mmCIF file of C-alpha atoms and ligand atoms in Angstrom:
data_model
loop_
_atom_site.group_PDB
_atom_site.id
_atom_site.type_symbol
_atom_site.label_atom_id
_atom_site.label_comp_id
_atom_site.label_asym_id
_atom_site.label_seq_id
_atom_site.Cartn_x
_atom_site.Cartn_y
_atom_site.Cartn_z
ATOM 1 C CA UNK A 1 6.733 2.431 -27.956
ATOM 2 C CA UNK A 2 7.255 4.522 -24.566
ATOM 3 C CA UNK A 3 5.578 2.553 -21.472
ATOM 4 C CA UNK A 4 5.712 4.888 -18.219
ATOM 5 C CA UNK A 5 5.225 2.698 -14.817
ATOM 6 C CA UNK A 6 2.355 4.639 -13.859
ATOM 7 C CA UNK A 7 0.285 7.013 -16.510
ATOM 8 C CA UNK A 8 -1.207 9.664 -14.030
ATOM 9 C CA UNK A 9 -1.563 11.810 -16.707
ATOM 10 C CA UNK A 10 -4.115 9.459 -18.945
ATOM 11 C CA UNK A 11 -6.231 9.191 -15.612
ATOM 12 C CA UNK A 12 -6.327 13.110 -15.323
ATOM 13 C CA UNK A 13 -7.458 13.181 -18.863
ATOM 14 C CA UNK A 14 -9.964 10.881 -18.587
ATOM 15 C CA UNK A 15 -11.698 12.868 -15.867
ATOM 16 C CA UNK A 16 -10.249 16.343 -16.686
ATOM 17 C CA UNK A 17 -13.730 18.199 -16.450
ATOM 18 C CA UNK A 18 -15.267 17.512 -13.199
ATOM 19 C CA UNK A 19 -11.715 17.303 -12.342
ATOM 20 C CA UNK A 20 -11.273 20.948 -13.017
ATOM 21 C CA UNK A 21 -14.307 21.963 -11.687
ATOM 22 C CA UNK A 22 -14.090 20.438 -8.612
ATOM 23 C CA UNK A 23 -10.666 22.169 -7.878
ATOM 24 C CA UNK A 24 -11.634 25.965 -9.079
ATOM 25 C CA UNK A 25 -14.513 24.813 -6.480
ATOM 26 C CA UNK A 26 -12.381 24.779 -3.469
ATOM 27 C CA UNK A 27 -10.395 28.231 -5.065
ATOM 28 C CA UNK A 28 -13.880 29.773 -5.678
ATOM 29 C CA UNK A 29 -14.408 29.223 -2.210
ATOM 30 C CA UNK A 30 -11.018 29.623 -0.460
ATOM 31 C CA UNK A 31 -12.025 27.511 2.161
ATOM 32 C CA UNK A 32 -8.894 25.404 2.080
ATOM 33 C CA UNK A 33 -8.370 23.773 5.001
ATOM 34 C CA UNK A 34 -11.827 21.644 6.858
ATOM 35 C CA UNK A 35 -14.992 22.082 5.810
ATOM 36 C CA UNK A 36 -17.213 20.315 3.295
ATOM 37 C CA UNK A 37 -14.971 18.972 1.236
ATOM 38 C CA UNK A 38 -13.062 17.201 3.689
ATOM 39 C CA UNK A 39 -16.466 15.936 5.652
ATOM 40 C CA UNK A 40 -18.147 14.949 1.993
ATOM 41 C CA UNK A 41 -15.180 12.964 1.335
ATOM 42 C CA UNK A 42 -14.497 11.380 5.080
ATOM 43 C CA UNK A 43 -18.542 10.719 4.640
ATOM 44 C CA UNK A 44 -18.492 8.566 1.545
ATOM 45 C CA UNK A 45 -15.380 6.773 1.876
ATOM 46 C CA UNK A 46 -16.526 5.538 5.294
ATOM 47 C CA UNK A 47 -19.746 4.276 3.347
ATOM 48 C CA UNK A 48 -17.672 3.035 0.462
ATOM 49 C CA UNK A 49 -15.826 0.662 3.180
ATOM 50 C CA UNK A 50 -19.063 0.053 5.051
ATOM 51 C CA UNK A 51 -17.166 1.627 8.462
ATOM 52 C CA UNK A 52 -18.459 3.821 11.251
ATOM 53 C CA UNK A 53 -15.592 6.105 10.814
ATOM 54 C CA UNK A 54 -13.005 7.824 8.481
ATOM 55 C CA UNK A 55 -10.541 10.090 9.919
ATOM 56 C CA UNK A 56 -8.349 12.071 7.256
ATOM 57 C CA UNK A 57 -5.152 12.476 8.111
ATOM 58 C CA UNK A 58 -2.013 14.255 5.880
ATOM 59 C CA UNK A 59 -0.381 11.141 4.618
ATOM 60 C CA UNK A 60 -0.414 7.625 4.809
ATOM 61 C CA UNK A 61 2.383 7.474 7.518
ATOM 62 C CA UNK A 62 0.666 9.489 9.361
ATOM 63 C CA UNK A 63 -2.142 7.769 9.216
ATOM 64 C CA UNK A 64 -0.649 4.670 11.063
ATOM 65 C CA UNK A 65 2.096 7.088 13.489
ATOM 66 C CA UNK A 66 -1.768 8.139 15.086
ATOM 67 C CA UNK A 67 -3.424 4.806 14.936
ATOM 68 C CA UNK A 68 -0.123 3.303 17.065
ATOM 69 C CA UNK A 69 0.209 6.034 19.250
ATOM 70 C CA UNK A 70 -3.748 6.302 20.185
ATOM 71 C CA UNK A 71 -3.964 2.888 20.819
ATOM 72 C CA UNK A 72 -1.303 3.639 23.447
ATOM 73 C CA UNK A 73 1.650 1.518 22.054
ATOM 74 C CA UNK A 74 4.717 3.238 22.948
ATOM 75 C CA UNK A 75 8.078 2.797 24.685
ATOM 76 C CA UNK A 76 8.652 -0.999 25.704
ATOM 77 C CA UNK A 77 6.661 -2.250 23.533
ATOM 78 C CA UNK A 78 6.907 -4.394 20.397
ATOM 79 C CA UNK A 79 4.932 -4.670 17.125
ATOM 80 C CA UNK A 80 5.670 -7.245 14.406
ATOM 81 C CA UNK A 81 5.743 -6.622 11.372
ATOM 82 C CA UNK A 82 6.850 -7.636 8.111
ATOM 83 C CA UNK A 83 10.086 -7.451 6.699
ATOM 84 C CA UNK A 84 9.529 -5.998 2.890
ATOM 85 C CA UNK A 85 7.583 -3.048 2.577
ATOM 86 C CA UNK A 86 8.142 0.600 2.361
ATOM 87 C CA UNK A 87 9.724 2.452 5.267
ATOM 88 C CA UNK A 88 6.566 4.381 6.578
ATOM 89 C CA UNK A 89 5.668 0.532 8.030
ATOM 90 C CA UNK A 90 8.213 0.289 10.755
ATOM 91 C CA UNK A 91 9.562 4.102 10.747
ATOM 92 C CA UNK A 92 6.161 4.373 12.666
ATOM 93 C CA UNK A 93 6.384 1.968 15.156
ATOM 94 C CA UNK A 94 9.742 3.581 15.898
ATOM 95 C CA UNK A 95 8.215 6.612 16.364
ATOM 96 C CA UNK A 96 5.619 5.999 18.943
ATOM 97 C CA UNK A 97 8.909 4.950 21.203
ATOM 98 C CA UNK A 98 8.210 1.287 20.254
ATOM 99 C CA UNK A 99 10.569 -1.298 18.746
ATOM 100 C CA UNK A 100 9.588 -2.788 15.144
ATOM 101 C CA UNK A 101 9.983 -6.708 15.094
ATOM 102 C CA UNK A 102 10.305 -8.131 11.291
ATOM 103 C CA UNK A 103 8.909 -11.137 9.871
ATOM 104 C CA UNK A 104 10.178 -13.187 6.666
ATOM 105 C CA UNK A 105 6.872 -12.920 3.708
ATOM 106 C CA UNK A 106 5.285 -15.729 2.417
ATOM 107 C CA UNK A 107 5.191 -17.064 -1.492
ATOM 108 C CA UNK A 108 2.639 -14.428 -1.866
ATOM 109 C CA UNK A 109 5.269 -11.644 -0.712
ATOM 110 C CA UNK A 110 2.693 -10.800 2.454
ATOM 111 C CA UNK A 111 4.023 -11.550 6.378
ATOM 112 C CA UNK A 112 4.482 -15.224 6.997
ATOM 113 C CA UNK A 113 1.443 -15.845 9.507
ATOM 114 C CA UNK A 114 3.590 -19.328 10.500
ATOM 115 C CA UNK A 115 7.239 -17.050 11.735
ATOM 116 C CA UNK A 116 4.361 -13.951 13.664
ATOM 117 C CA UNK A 117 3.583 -16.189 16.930
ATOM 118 C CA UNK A 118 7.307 -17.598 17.120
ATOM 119 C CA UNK A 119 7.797 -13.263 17.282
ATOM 120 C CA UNK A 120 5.531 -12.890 19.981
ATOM 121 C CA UNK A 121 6.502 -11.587 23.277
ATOM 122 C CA UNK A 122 5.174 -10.235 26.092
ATOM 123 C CA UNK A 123 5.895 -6.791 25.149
ATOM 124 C CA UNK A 124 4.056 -7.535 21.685
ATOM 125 C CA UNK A 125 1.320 -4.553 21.522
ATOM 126 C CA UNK A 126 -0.004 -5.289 17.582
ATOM 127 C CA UNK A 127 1.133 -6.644 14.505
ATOM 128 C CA UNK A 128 1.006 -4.688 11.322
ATOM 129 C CA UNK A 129 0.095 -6.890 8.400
ATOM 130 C CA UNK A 130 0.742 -5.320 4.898
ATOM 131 C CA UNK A 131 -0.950 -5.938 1.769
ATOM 132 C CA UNK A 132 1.916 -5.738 -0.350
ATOM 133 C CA UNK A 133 0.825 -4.760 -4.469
ATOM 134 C CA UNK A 134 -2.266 -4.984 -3.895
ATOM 135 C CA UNK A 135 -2.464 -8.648 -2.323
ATOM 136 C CA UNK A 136 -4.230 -9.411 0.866
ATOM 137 C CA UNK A 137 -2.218 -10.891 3.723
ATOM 138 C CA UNK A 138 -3.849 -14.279 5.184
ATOM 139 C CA UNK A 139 -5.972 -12.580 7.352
ATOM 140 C CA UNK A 140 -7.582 -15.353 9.227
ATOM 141 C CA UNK A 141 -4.302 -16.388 10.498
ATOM 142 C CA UNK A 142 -3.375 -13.134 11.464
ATOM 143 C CA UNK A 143 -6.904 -12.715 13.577
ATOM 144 C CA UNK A 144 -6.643 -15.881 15.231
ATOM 145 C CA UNK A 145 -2.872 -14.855 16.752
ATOM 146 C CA UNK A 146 -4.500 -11.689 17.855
ATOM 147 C CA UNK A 147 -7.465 -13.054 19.340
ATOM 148 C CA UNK A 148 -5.093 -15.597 21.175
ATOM 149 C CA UNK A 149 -2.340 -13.080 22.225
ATOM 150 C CA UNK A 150 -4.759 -9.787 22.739
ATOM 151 C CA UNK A 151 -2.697 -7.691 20.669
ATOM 152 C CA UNK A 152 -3.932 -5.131 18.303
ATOM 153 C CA UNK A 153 -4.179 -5.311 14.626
ATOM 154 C CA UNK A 154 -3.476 -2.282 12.203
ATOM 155 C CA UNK A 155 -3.466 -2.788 9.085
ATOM 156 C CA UNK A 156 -1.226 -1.318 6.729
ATOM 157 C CA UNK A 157 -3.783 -0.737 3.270
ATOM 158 C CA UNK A 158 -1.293 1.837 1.231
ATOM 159 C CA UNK A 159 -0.889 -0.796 -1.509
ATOM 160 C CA UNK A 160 -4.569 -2.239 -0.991
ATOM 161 C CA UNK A 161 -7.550 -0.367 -1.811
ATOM 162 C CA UNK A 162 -10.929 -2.369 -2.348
ATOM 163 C CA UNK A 163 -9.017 -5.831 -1.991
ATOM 164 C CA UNK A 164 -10.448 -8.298 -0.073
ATOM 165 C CA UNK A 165 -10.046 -11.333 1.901
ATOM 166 C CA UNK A 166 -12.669 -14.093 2.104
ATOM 167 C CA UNK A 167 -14.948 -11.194 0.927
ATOM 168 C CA UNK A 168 -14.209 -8.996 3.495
ATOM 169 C CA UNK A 169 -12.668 -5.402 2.560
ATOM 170 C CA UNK A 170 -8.828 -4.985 3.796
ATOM 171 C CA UNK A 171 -8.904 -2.406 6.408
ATOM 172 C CA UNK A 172 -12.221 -3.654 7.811
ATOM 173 C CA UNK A 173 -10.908 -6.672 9.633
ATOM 174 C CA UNK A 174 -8.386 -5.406 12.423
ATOM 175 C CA UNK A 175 -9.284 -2.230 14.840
ATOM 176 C CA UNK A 176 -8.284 0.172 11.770
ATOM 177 C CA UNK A 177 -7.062 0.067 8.112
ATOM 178 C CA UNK A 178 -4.752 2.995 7.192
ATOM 179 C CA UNK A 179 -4.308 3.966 3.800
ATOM 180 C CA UNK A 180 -2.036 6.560 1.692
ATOM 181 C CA UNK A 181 -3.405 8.685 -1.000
ATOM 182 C CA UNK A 182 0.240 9.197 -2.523
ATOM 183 C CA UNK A 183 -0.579 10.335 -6.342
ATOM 184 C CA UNK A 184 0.945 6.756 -7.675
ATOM 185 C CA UNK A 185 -1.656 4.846 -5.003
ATOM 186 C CA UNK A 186 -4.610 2.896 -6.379
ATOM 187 C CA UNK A 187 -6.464 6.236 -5.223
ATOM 188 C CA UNK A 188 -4.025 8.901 -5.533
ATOM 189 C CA UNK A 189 -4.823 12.484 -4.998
ATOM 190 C CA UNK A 190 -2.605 15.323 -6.443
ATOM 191 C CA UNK A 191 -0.305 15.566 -3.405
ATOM 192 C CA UNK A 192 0.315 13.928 -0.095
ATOM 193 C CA UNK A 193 -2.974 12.478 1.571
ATOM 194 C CA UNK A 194 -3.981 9.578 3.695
ATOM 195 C CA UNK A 195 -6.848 8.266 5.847
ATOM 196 C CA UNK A 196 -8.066 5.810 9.104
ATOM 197 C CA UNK A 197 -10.840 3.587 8.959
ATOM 198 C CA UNK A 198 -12.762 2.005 12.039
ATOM 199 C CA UNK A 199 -15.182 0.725 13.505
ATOM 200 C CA UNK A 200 -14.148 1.960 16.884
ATOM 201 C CA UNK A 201 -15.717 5.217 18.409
ATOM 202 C CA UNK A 202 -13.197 5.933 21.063
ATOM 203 C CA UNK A 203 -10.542 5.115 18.651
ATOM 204 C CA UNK A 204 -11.841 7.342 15.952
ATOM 205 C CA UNK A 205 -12.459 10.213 18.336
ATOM 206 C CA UNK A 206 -8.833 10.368 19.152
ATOM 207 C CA UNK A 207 -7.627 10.181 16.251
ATOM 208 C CA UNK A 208 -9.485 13.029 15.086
ATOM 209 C CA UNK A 209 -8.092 14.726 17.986
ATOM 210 C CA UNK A 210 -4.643 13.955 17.605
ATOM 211 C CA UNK A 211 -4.480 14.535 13.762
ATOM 212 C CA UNK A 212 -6.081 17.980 14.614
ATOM 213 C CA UNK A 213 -3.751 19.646 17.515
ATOM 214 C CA UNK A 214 -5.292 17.723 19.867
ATOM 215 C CA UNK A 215 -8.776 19.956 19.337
ATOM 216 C CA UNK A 216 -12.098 18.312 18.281
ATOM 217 C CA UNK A 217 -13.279 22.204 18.749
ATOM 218 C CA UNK A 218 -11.447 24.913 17.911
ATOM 219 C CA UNK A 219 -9.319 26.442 20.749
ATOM 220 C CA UNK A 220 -10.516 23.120 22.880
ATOM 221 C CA UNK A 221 -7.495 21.228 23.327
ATOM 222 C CA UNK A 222 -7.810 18.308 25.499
ATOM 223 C CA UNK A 223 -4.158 16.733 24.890
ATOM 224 C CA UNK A 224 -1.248 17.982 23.017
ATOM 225 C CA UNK A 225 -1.366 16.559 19.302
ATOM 226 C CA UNK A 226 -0.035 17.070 15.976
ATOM 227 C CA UNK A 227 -0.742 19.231 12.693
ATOM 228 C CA UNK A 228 -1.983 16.445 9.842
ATOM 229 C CA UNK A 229 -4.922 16.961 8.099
ATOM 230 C CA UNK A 230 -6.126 16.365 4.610
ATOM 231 C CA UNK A 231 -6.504 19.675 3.155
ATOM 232 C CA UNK A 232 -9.849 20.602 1.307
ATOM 233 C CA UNK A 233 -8.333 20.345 -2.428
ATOM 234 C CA UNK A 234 -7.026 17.246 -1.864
ATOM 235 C CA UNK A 235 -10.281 16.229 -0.808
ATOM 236 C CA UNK A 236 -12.352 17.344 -3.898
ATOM 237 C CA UNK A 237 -9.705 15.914 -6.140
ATOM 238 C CA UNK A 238 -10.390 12.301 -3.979
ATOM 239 C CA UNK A 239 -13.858 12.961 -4.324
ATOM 240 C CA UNK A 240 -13.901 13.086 -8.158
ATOM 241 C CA UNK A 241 -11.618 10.137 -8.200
ATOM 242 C CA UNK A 242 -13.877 8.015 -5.637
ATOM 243 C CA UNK A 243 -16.702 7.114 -7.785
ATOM 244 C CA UNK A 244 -14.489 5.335 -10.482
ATOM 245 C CA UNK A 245 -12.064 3.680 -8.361
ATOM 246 C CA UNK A 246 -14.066 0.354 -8.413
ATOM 247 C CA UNK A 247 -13.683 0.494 -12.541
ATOM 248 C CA UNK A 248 -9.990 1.619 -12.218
ATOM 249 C CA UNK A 249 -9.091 -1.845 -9.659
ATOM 250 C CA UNK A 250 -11.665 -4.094 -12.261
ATOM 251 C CA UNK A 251 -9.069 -2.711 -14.984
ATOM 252 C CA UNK A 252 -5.820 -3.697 -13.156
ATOM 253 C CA UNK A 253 -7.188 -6.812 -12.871
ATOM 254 C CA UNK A 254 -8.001 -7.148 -15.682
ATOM 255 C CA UNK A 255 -4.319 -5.743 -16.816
ATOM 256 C CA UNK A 256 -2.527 -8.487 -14.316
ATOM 257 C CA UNK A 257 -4.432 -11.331 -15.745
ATOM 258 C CA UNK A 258 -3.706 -10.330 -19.481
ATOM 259 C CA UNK A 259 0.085 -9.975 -18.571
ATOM 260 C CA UNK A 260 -0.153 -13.714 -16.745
ATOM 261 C CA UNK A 261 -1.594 -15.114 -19.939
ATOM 262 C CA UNK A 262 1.112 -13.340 -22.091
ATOM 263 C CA UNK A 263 3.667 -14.196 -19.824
ATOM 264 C CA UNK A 264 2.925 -17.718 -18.724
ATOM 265 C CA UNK A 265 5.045 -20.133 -21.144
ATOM 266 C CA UNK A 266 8.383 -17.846 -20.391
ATOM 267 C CA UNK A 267 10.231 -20.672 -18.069
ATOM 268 C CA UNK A 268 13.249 -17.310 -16.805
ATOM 269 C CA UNK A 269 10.011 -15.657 -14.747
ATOM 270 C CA UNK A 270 7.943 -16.950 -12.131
ATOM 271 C CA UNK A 271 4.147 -14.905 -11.961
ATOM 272 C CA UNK A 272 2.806 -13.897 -9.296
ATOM 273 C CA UNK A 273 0.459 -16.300 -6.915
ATOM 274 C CA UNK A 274 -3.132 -14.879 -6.261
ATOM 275 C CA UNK A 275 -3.996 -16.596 -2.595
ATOM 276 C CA UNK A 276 -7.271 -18.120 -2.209
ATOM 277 C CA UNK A 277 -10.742 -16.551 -1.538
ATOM 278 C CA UNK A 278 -9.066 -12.706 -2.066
ATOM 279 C CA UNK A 279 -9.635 -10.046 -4.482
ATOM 280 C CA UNK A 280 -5.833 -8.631 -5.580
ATOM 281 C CA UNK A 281 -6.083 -4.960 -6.503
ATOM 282 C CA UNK A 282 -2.823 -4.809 -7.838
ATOM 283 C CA UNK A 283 -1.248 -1.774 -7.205
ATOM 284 C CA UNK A 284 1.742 -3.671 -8.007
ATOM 285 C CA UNK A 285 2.263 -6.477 -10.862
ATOM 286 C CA UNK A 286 5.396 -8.094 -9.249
ATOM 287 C CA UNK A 287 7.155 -11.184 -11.245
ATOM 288 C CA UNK A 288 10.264 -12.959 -10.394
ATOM 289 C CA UNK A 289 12.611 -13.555 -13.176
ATOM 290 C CA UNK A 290 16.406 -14.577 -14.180
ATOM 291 C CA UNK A 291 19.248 -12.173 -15.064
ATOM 292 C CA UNK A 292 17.130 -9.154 -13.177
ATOM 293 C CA UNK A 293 19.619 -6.326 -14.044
ATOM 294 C CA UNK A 294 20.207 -7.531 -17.625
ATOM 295 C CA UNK A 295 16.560 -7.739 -18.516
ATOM 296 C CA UNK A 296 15.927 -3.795 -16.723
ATOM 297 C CA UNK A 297 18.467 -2.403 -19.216
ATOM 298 C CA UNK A 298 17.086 -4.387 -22.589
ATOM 299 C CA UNK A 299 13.223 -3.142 -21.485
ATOM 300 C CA UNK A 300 14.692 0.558 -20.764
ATOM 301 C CA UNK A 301 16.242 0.484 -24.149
ATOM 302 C CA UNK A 302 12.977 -0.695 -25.681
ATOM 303 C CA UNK A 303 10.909 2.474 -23.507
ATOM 304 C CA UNK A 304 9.562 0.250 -20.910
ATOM 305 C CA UNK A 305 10.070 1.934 -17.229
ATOM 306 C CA UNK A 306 10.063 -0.577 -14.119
ATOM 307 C CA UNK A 307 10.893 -0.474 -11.029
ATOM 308 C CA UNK A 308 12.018 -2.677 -8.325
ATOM 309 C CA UNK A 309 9.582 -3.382 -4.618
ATOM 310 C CA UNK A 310 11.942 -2.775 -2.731
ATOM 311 C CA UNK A 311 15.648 -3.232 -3.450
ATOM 312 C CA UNK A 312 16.382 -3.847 -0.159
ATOM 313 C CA UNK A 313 14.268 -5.251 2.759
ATOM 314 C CA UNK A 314 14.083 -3.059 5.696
ATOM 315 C CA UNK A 315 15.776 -5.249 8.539
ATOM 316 C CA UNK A 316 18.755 -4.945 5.961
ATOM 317 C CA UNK A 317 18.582 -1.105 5.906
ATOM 318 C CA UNK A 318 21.907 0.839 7.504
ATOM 319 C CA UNK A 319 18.693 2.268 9.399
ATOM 320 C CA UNK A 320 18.091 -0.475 10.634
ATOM 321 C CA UNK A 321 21.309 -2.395 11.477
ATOM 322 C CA UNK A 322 20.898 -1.542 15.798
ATOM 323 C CA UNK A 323 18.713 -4.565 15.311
ATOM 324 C CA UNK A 324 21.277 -6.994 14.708
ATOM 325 C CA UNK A 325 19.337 -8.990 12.225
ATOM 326 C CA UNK A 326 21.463 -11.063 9.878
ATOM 327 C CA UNK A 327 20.582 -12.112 6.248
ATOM 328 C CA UNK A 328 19.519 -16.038 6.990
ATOM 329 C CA UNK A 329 16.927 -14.754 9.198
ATOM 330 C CA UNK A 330 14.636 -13.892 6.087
ATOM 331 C CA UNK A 331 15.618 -16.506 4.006
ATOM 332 C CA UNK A 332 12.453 -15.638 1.876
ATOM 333 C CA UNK A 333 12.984 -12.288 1.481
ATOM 334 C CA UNK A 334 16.468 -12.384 0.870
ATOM 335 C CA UNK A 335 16.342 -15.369 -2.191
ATOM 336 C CA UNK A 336 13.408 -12.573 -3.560
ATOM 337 C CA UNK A 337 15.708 -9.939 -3.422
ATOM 338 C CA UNK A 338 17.940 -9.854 -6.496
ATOM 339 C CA UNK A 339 14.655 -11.706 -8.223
ATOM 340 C CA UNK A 340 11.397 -8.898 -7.963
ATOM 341 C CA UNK A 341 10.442 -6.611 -10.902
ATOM 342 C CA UNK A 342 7.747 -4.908 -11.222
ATOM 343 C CA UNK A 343 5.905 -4.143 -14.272
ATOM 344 C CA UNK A 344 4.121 -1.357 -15.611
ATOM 345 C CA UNK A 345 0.399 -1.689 -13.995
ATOM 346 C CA UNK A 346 -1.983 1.298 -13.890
ATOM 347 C CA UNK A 347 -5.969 1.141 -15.540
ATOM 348 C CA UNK A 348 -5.291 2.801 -18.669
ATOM 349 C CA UNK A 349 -2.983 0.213 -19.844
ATOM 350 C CA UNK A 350 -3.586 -1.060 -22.839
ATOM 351 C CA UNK A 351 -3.670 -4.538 -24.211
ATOM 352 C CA UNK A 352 -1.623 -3.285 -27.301
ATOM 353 C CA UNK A 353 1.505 -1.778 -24.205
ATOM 354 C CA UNK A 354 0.706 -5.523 -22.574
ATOM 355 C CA UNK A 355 1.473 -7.448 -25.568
ATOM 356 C CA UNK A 356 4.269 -4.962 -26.432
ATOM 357 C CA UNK A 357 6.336 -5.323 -22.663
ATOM 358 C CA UNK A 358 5.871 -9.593 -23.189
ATOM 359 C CA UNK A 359 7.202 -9.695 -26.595
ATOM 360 C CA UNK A 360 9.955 -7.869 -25.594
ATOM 361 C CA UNK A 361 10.925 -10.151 -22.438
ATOM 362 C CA UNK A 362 10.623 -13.090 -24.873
ATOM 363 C CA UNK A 363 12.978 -11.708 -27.105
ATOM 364 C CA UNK A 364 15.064 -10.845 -24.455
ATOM 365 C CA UNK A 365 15.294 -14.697 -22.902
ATOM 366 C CA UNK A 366 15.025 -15.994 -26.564
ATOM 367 C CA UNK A 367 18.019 -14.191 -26.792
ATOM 368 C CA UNK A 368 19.502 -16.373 -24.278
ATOM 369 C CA UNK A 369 21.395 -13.526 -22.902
HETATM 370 C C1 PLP B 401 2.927 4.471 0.383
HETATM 371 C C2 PLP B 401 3.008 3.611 1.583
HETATM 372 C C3 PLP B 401 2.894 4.122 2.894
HETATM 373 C C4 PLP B 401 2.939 5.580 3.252
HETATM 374 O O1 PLP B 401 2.181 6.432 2.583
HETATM 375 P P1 PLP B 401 2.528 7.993 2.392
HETATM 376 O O2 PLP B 401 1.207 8.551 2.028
HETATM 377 O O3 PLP B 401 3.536 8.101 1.311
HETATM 378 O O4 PLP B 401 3.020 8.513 3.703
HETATM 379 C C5 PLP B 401 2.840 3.226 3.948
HETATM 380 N N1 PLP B 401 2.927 1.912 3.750
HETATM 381 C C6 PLP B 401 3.074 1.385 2.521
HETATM 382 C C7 PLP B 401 3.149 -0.109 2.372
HETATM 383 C C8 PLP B 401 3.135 2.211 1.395
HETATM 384 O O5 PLP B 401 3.289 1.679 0.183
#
């Protein structure tokens, strides 16, 4: 059997009609950049998240580059954030002229809400929680520094579409939610893509500007901005992909928690923990297990692809090194390091591919390798 990590062509399958019609659409049209497409899908994915506002933007980095630099954060300041996740995270904050502060996770690999107010200075501007694979960060936590310290909250939802904390949608809970549309993303269009959520008019209304050269109008430009905007294919293709994306996170749940009862009496791997009152989309199914490097080679052999999220934790990055952060700093991170796998997860996985990948990491610690 042949397992891919993600299967993007069983999803385009299953919707290959209206997915092809919705494309030769936007060619039929050649309307390619604005226009309905991009306002139908800005429209329902606002109402999806129950928000005032969606602002498209070109990519999920981009998406939180404008959020941090139209809330004004900039040189001097600081935003914490935490200290596994993919680069776009802290490359922003960088960006904007500010200085990235990392945090140590938690046992459910999300910022550790007990190390943030320790972090805290008076420079701190915002944190940046991530919801790593899918998982929600402890949000309440999170608010409560906020609240206390006046700083603003972005959150980070590349990984996190439709999960939720104590019911409430992540992205909803801070001033704005950014998320990526990367093809492998729980909603992935066929290129680069990414959006804002908020509730926050004067926030939204920037953003719009900035993404688009600074221009709400054409040929009105009230500030200098930037060229990032979700271009009308990529749109349609997110639209087609929108109405089934509840069904596609029910099905990686469903995936994770078939995997967890397959998996659970294997004492070399540690599963991962679902925190209380959330709903875990699981863009990610992340385990912890024994002999890491071993067990990658024996599942490549046997056609199963995985990966690894992330090899190494940003403050350890050579791009990161000006910092001066040393390894005992994130003791968490660092014992997780040479321990996180991730598994094949997408919603066309089957229960037959499920049963195949844990009968192969039985044999491989039966083995005793
Ligand atoms: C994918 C990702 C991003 C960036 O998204 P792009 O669309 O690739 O720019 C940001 N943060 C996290 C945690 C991600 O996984």
């Amino acid at each position: 059997m042949n397992i891919s990590f993600v299967d993007l062509k069983a999803q385009y399958l299953s919707i290959k009609p209206e997915m092809d019609a919705a494309i030769f659409k936007v060619l039929d049209n050649t309307s390619f950049i604005g226009g309905e497409p991009v306002a139908s899908f800005e429209k329902h994915f606002a109402e999806l998240y129950g928000v005032k506002h969606c602002i498209s933007v070109a990519n999920g980095t981009d998406a939180i580059y404008i959020t941090l630099k139209m809330l004004g954060i900039g040189t001097g300041d600081e935003v914490i954030t935490v200290a596994n996740s993919w680069i776009s995270t802290s490359e922003t904050i960088t960006q904007v002229g500010a200085k990235p502060v990392f945090v140590d996770v938690d046992e459910y690999f999300t910022i550790d809400v007990n190390i943030i107010e320790r972090s805290i200075t008076k420079n701190t501007k915002a944190i940046i929680p991530v919801h790593l694979y899918g998982q929600s960060c402890d949000m309440g936590a999170i608010l409560a520094l906020a609240d206390k310290y006046n700083l603003h909250v972005i959150e980070d939802c590349a990984q996190s579409h439709f999960s939720e904390f104590e019911g409430k949608r992540a992205g909803t809970m801070g001033i704005a939610g950014t998320f990526s549309f990367f093809p492998g993303k729980n909603l992935g269009a066929y290129g680069d893509a990414g959006a804002i959520i908020t509730n926050d008019d004067e926030l939204a209304k920037k953003c719009k500007m900035y993404a688009n050269h600074g221009a709400l109008k054409k040929h009105e430009h009230q500030i200098e901005g930037i060229n990032s905007r979700l271009d009308a294919l990529q749109a349609a293709i997110l639209s087609v992909k929108l109405p089934n994306i509840i069904s596609w996170t029910n099905s990686r749940i469903k995936n994770a928690h078939y995997y967890m009862e397959k998996l659970q009496d294997i004492s070399d791997i540690e599963l991962p923990l679902i925190r209380n009152n959330t709903l875990h989309s699981f863009h990610l199914f992340v385990i912890k297990v024994k002999k890491r490097q071993r067990l990658i080679e024996f599942l490549t052999e046997n056609g199963i692809a995985t990966a690894i999220h992330y090899p190494t934790p940003l403050p350890f990055m050579d791009a990161y090194t000006y910092l001066g952060y040393k390894e005992i700093d994130f003791p968490l991170v660092k014992s997780n390091q040479p321990e996180i796998l991730s598994l094949p997860m997408f919603p066309e996985l089957t229960d037959l591919q499920i049963d195949y990948i844990a009968a192969k990491i039985k044999e491989f610690y039966a083995i005793g390798w």
